[in-house]
mmCIF file of C-alpha atoms in Angstrom:
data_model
loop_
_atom_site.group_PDB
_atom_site.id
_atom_site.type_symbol
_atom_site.label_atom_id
_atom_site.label_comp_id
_atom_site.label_asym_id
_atom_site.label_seq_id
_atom_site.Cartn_x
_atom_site.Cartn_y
_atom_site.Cartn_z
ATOM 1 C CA UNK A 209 0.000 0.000 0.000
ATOM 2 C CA UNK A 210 1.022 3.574 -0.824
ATOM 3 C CA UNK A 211 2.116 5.581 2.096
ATOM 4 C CA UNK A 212 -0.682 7.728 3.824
ATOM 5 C CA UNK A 213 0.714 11.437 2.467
ATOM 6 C CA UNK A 214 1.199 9.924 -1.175
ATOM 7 C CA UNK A 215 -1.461 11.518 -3.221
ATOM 8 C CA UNK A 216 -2.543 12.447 -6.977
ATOM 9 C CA UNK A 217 -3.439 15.536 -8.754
ATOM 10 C CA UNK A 218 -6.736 14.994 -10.548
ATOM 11 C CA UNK A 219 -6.750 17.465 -13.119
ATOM 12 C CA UNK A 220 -4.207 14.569 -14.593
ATOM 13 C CA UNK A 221 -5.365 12.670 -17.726
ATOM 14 C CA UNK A 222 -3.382 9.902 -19.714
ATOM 15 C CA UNK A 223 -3.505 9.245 -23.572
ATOM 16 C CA UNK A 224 -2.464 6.122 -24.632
ATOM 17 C CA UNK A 225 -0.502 6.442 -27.763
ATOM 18 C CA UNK A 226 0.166 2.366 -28.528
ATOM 19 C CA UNK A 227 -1.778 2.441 -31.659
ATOM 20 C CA UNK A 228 -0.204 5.383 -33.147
ATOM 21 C CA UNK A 229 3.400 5.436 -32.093
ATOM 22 C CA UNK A 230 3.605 1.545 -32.272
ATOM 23 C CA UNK A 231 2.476 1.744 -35.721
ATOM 24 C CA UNK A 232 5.657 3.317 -36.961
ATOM 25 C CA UNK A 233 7.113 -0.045 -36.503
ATOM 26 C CA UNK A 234 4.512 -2.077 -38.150
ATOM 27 C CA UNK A 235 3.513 0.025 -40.773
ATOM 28 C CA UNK A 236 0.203 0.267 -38.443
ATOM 29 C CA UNK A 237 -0.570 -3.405 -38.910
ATOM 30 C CA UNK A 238 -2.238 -4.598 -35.958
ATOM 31 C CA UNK A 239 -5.294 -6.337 -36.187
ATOM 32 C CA UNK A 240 -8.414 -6.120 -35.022
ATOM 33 C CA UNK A 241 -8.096 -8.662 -31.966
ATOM 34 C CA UNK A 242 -5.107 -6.479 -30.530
ATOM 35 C CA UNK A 243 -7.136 -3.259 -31.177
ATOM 36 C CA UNK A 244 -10.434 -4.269 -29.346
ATOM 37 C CA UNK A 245 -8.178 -5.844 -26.765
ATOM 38 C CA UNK A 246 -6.200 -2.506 -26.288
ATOM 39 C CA UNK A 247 -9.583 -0.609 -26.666
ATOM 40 C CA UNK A 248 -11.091 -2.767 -23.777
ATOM 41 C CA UNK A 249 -7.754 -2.311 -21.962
ATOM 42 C CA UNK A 250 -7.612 1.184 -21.966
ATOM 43 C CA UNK A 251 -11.472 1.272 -21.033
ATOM 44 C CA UNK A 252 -11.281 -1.141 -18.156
ATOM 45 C CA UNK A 253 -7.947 0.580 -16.818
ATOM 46 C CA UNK A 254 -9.586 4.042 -16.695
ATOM 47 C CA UNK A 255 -7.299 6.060 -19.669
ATOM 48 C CA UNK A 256 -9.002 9.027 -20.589
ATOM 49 C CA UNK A 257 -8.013 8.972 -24.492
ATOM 50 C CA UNK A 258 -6.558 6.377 -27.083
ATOM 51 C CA UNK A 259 -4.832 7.230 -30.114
ATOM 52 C CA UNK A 260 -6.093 5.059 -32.710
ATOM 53 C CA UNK A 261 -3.401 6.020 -35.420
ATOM 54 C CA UNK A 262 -3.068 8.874 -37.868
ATOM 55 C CA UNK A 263 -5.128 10.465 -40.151
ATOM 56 C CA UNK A 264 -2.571 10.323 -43.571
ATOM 57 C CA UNK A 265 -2.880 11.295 -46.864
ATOM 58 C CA UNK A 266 -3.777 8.326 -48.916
ATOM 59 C CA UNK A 267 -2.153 10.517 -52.449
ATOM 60 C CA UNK A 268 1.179 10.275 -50.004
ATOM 61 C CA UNK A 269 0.765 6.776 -48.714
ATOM 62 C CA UNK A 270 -0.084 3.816 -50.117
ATOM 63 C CA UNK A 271 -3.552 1.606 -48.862
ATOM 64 C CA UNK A 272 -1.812 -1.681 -50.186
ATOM 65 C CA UNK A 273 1.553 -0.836 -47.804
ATOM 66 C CA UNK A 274 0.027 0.392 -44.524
ATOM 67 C CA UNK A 275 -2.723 -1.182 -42.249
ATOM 68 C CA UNK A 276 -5.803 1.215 -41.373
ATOM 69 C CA UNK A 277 -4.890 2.559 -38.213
ATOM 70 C CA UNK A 278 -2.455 4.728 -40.980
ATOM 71 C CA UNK A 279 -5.246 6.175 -42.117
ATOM 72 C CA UNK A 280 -8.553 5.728 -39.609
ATOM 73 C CA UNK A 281 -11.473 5.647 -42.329
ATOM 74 C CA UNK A 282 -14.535 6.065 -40.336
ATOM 75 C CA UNK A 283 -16.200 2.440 -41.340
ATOM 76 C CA UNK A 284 -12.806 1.201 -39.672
ATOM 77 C CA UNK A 285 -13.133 3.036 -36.477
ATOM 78 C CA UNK A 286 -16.789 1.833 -36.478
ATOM 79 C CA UNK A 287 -15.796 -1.751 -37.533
ATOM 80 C CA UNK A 288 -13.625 -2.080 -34.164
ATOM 81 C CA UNK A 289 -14.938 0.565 -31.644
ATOM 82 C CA UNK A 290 -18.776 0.922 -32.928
ATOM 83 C CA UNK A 291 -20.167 3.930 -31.526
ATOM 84 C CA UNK A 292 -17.659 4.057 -28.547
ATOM 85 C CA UNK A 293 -19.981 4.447 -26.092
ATOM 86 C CA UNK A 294 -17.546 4.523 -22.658
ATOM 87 C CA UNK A 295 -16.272 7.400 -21.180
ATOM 88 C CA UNK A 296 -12.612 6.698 -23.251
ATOM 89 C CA UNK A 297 -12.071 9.398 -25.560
ATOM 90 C CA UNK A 298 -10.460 8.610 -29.388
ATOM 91 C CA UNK A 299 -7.811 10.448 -30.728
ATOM 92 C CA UNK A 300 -6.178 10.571 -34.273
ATOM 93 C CA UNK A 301 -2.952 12.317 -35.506
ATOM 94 C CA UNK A 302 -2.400 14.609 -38.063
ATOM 95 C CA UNK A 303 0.620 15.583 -39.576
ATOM 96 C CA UNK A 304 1.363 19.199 -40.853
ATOM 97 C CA UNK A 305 1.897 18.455 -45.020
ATOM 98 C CA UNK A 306 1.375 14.820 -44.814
ATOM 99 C CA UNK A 307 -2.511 14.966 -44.523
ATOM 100 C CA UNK A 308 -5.345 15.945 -46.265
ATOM 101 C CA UNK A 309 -7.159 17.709 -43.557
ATOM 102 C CA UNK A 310 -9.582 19.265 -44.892
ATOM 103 C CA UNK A 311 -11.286 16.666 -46.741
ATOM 104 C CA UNK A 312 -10.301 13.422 -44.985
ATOM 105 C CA UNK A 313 -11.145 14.821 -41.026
ATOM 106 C CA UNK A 314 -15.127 14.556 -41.493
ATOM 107 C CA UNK A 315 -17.081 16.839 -39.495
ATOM 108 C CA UNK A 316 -17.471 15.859 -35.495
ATOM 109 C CA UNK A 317 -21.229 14.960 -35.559
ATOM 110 C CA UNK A 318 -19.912 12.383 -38.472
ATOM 111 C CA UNK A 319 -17.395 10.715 -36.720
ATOM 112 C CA UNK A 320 -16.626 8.628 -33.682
ATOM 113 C CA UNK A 321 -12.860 10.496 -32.551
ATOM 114 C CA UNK A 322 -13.096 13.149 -30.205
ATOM 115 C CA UNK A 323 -9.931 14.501 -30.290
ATOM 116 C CA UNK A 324 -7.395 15.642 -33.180
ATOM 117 C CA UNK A 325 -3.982 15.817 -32.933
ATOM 118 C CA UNK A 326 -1.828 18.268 -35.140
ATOM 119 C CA UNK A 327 1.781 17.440 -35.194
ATOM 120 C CA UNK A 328 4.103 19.945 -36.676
ATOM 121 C CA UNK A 329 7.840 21.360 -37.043
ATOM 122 C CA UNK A 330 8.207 24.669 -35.889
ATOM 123 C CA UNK A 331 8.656 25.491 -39.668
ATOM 124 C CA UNK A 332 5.079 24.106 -40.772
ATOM 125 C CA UNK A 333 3.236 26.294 -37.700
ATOM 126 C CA UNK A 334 1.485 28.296 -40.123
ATOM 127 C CA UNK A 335 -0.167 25.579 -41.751
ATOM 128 C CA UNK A 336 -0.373 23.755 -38.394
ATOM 129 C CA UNK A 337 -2.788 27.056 -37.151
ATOM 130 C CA UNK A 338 -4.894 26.140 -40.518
ATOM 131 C CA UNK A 339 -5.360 22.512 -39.128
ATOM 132 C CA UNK A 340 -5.959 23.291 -35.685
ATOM 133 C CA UNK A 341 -8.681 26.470 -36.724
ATOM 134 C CA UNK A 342 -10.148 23.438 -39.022
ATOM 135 C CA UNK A 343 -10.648 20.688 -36.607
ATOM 136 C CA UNK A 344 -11.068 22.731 -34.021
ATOM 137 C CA UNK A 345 -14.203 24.226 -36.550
ATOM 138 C CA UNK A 346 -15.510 20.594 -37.038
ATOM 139 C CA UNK A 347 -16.237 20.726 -33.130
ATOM 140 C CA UNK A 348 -13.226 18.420 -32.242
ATOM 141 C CA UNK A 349 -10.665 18.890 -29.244
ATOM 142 C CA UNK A 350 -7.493 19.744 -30.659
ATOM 143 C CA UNK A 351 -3.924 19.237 -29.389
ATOM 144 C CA UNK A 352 -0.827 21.207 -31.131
ATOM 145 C CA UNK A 353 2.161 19.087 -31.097
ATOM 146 C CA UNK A 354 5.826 20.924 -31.939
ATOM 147 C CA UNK A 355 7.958 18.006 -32.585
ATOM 148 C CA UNK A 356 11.244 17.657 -32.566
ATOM 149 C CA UNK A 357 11.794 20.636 -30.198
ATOM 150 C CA UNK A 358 15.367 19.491 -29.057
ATOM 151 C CA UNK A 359 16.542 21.032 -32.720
ATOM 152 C CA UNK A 360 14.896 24.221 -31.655
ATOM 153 C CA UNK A 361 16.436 27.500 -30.372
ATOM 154 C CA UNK A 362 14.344 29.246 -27.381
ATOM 155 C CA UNK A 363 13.404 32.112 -29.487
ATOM 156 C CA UNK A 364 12.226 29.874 -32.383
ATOM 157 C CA UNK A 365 9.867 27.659 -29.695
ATOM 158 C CA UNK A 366 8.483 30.912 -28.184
ATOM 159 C CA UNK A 367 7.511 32.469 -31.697
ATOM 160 C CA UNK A 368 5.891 29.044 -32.123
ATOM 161 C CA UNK A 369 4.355 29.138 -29.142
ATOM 162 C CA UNK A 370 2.860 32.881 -29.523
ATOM 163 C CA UNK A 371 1.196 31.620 -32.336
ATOM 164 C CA UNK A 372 -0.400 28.064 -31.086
ATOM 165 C CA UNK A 373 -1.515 30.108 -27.837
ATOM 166 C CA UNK A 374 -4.069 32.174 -29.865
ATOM 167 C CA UNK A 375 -5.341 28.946 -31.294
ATOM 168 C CA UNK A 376 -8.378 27.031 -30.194
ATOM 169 C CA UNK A 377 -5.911 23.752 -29.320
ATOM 170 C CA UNK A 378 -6.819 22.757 -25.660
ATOM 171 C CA UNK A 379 -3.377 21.697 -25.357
ATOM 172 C CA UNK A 380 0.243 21.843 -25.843
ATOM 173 C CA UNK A 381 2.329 18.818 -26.173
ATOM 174 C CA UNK A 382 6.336 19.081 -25.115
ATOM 175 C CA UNK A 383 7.247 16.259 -27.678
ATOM 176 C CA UNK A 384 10.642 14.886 -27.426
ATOM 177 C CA UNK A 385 11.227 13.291 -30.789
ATOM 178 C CA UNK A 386 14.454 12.388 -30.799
ATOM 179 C CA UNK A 387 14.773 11.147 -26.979
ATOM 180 C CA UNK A 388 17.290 13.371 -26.162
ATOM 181 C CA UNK A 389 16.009 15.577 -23.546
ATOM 182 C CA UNK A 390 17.014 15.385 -20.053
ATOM 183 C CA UNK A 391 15.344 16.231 -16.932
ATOM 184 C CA UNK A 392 16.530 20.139 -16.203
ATOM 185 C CA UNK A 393 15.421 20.558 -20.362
ATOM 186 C CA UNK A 394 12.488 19.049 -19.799
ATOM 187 C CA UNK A 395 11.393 21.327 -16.495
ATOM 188 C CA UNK A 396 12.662 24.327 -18.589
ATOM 189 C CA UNK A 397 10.123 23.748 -21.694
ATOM 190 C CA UNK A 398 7.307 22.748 -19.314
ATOM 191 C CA UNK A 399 7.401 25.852 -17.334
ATOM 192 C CA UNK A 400 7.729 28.160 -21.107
ATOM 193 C CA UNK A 401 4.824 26.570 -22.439
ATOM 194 C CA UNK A 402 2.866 26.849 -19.307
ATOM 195 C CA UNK A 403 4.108 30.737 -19.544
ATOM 196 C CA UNK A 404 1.976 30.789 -23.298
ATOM 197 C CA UNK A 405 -0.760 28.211 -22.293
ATOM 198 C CA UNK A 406 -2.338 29.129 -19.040
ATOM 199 C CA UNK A 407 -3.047 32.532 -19.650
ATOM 200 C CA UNK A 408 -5.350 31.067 -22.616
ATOM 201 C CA UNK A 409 -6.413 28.168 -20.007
ATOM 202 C CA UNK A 410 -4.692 25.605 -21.948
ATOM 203 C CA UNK A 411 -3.109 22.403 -20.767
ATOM 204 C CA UNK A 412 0.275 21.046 -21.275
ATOM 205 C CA UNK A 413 1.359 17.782 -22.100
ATOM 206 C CA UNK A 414 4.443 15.970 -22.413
ATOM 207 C CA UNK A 415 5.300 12.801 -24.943
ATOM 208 C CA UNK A 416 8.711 11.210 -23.937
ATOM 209 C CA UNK A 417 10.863 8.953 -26.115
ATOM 210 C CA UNK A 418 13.063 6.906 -24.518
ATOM 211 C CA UNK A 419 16.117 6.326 -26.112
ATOM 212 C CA UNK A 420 18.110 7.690 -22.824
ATOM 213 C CA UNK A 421 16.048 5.567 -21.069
ATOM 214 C CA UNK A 422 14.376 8.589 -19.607
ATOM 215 C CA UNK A 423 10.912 8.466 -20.655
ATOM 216 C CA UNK A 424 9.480 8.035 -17.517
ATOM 217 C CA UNK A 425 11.769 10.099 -15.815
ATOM 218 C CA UNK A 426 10.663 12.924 -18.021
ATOM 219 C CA UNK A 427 7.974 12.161 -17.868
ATOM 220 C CA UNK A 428 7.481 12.828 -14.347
ATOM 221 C CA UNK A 429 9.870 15.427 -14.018
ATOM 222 C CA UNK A 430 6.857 17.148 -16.676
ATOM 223 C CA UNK A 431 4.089 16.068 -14.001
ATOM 224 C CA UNK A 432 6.087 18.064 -11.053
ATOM 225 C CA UNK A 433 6.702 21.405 -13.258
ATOM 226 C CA UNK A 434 2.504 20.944 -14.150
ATOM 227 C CA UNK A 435 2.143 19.152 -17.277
ATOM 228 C CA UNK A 436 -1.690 17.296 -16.703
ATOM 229 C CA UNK A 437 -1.597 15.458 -20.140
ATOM 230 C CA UNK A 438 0.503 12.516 -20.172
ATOM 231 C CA UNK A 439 1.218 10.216 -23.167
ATOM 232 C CA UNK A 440 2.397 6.520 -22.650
ATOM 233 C CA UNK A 441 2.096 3.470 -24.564
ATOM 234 C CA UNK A 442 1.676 -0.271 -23.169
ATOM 235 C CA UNK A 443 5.015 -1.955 -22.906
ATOM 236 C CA UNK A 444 6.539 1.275 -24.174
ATOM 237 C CA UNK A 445 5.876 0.565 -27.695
ATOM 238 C CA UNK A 446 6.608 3.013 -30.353
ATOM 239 C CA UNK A 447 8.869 3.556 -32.820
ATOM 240 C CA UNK A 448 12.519 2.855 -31.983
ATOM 241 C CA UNK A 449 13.473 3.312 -28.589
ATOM 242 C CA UNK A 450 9.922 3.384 -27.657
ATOM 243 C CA UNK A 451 7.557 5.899 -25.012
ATOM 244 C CA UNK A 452 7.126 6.026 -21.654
ATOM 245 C CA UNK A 453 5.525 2.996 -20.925
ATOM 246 C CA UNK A 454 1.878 3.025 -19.676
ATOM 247 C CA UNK A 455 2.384 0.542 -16.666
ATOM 248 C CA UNK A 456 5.097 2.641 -14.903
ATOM 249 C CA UNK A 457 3.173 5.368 -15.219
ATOM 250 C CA UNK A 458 0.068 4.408 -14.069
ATOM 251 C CA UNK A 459 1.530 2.679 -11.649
ATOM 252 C CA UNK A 460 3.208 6.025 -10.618
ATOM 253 C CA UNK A 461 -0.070 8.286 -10.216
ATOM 254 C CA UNK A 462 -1.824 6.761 -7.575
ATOM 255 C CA UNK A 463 -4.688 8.015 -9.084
ATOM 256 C CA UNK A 464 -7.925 5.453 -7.429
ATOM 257 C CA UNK A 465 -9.861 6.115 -11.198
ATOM 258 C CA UNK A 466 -6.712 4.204 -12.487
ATOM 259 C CA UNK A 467 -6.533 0.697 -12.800
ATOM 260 C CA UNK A 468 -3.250 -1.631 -13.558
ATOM 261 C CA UNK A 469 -4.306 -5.006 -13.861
ATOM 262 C CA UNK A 470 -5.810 -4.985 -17.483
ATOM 263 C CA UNK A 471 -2.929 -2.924 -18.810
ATOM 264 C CA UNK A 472 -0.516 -6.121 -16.786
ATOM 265 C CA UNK A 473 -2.808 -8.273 -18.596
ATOM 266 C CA UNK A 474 -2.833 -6.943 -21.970
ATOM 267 C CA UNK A 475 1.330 -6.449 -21.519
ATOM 268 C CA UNK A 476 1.200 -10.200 -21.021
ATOM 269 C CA UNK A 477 -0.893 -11.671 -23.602
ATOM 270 C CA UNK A 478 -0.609 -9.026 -26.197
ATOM 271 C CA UNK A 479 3.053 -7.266 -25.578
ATOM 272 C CA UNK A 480 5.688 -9.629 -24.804
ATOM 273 C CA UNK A 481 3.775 -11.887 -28.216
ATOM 274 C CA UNK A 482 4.356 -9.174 -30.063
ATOM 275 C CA UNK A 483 8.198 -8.495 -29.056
ATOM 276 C CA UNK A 484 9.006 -11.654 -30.830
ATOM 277 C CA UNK A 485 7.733 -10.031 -34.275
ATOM 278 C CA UNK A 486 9.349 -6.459 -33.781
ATOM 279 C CA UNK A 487 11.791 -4.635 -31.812
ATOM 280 C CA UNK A 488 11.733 -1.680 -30.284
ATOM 281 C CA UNK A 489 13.342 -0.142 -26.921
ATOM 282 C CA UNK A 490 16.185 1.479 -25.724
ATOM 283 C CA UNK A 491 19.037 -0.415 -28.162
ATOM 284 C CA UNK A 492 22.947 1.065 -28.173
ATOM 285 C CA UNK A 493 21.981 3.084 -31.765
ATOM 286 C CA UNK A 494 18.902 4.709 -30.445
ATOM 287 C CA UNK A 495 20.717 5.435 -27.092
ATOM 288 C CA UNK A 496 23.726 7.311 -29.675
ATOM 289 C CA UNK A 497 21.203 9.134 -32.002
ATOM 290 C CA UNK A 498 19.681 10.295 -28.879
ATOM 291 C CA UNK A 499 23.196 11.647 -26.990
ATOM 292 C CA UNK A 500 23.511 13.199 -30.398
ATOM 293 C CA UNK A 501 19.863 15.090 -30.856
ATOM 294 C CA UNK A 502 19.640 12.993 -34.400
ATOM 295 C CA UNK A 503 16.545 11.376 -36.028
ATOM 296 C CA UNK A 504 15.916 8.134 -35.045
ATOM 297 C CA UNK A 505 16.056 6.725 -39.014
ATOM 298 C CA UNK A 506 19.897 6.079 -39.006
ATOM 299 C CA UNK A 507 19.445 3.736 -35.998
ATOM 300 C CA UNK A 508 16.030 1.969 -37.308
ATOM 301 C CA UNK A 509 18.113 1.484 -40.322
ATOM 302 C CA UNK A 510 20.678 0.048 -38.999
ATOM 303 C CA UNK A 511 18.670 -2.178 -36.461
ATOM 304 C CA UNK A 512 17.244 -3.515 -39.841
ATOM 305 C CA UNK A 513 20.493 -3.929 -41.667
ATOM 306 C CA UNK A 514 21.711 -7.953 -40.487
ATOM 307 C CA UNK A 515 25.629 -6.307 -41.058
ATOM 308 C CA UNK A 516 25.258 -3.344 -39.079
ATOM 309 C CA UNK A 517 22.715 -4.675 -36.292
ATOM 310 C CA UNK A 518 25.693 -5.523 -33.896
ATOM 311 C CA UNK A 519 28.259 -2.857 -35.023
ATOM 312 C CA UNK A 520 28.048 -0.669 -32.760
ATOM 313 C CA UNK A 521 31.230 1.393 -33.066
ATOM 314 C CA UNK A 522 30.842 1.564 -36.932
ATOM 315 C CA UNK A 523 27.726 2.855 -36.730
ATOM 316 C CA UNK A 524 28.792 5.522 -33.820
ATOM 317 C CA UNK A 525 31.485 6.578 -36.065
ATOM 318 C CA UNK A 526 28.943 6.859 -39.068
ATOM 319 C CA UNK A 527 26.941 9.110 -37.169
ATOM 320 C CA UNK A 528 29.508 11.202 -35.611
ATOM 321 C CA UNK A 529 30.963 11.796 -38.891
ATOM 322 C CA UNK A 530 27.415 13.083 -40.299
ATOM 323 C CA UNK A 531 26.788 15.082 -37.340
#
């Protein structure tokens, strides 16, 4: 039992980003059983939203390569979730020049997702105001997502950040891409975008990668400085190093609405299955890229490569050259 002055902040809520994340390393081809099990999962364990995958241009990506959580067609949301009628609220992601927003995001009273999620480089913020104004229009929730802000300056993130905080986005995600952030980083962006968000009574939230092995970490250190939305994925799964994963963090909260046993459940028979199919998790290239503030593709790469996989100082001196 937790100790008697341990307690939880409820303004808190958790997305669970499994689907979406996890699908960068299987081309988002999970099928239905592991989606209604996740789905049940994240109902029975008390997450407040699930990201079900992106919304993607199909004139950029192929049907016949990825699986349909790349793309979230409405008769495939309905297929596995029918009307969703739980208190778990569905997300999708939508990436700034990689989507066609405004035709392929139907109006709210059309669809089943709650929640829209526009990702976006600092350089793409104008068009990621466009996508926010427009889902936000269509009567969604709407989190703005600056990725990749490790490659940022300060003055570059707060011009972003003047700009998303006269948006209609509820919140503002600190997204460590690259998993390169540490913990005095991490309270420093927290407490800038909570200078830009609360006047405007937005949220922040924080989505770790873990190639330092300090997604959790973060991810709390985010929690102390006042981030309330939290993103974690069962197992940690997501694309190459992986996210904060969902049972160390709910484990962490000590929130009562919380509930661990179906996520150790669904870690059991769903997970560790699934970790004999695909890798991902804190391996020595993602651990370099990150110490470096680089792009997780080199590593993936060579993760896939049979020559390279256990070449570790070949591939450090590859990137070190590059860099």
């Amino acid at each position: 039992m937790p100790a008697p002055w341990i307690t939880y902040r409820p303004e808190i809520k958790v997305l669970d980003c499994t689907l979406r994340d996890g699908g960068l390393v299987n081309d988002h081809h999970f099928d239905d059983p592991f989606v209604r099990a996740l789905y049940q999962t994240c109902v029975e364990a008390g997450i407040d939203y699930m990201e079900v995958g992106y919304k993607a241009s199909k004139k950029i990506f192929a049907r016949d390569k990825f699986g349909a959580w790349k793309f979230c067609d409405e008769d495939d949301l309905r297929r596995v979730f029918g009307e969703n009628q739980t208190p778990l609220k569905l997300a999708a992601m939508v990436d700034a020049g990689k989507a066609d927003y405004k035709t392929d995001i139907l109006p709210k009273d059309k669809s089943i997702l709650d929640m829209i999620r526009v990702a976006f480089y600092a350089t793409q913020v104008s068009e990621a105001v466009d996508m926010i104004n427009d889902a936000y229009q269509k009567g969604y929730e709407v989190s703005a997502n600056l990725m990749a802000v490790s490659r940022n300056t300060e003055v570059e993130i707060e011009q972003v950040l003047e700009l998303i905080a006269q948006t209609p986005a509820s919140v503002i995600v600190v997204v460590d891409s690259f998993g390169s952030l540490y913990t005095e980083q991490i309270e420093m962006l927290v407490k800038k975008y909570l200078q830009y968000a609360k006047p405007t009574g937005k949220e922040v939230g924080i989505h770790s990668h873990n190639n330092l092995q300090l997604a959790f970490a973060n991810t709390i250190e985010a929690i102390i400085h006042g981030a309330n939305r939290l993103d974690a994925s069962m197992g940690g799964l997501g694309r190459g190093a992986g996210n904060c994963p969902m049972e160390l963090l709910i484990g962490f909260l000590r929130n009562p609405k919380f509930r661990i046993r179906p996520i150790w459940a669904f870690v059991q028979d769903y997970i560790e299955p699934l970790r004999r199919q695909i890798e991902w998790g804190p391996y020595a290239q993602y651990m370099m890229t990150g110490m470096l503030n680089q792009h997780p593709r080199s590593a993936i790469a060579a993760r896939s490569d049979g020559q390279m996989r256990d070449r570790y100082v070949d591939f450090y001196d590859k990137i070190t050259a590059e860099d």
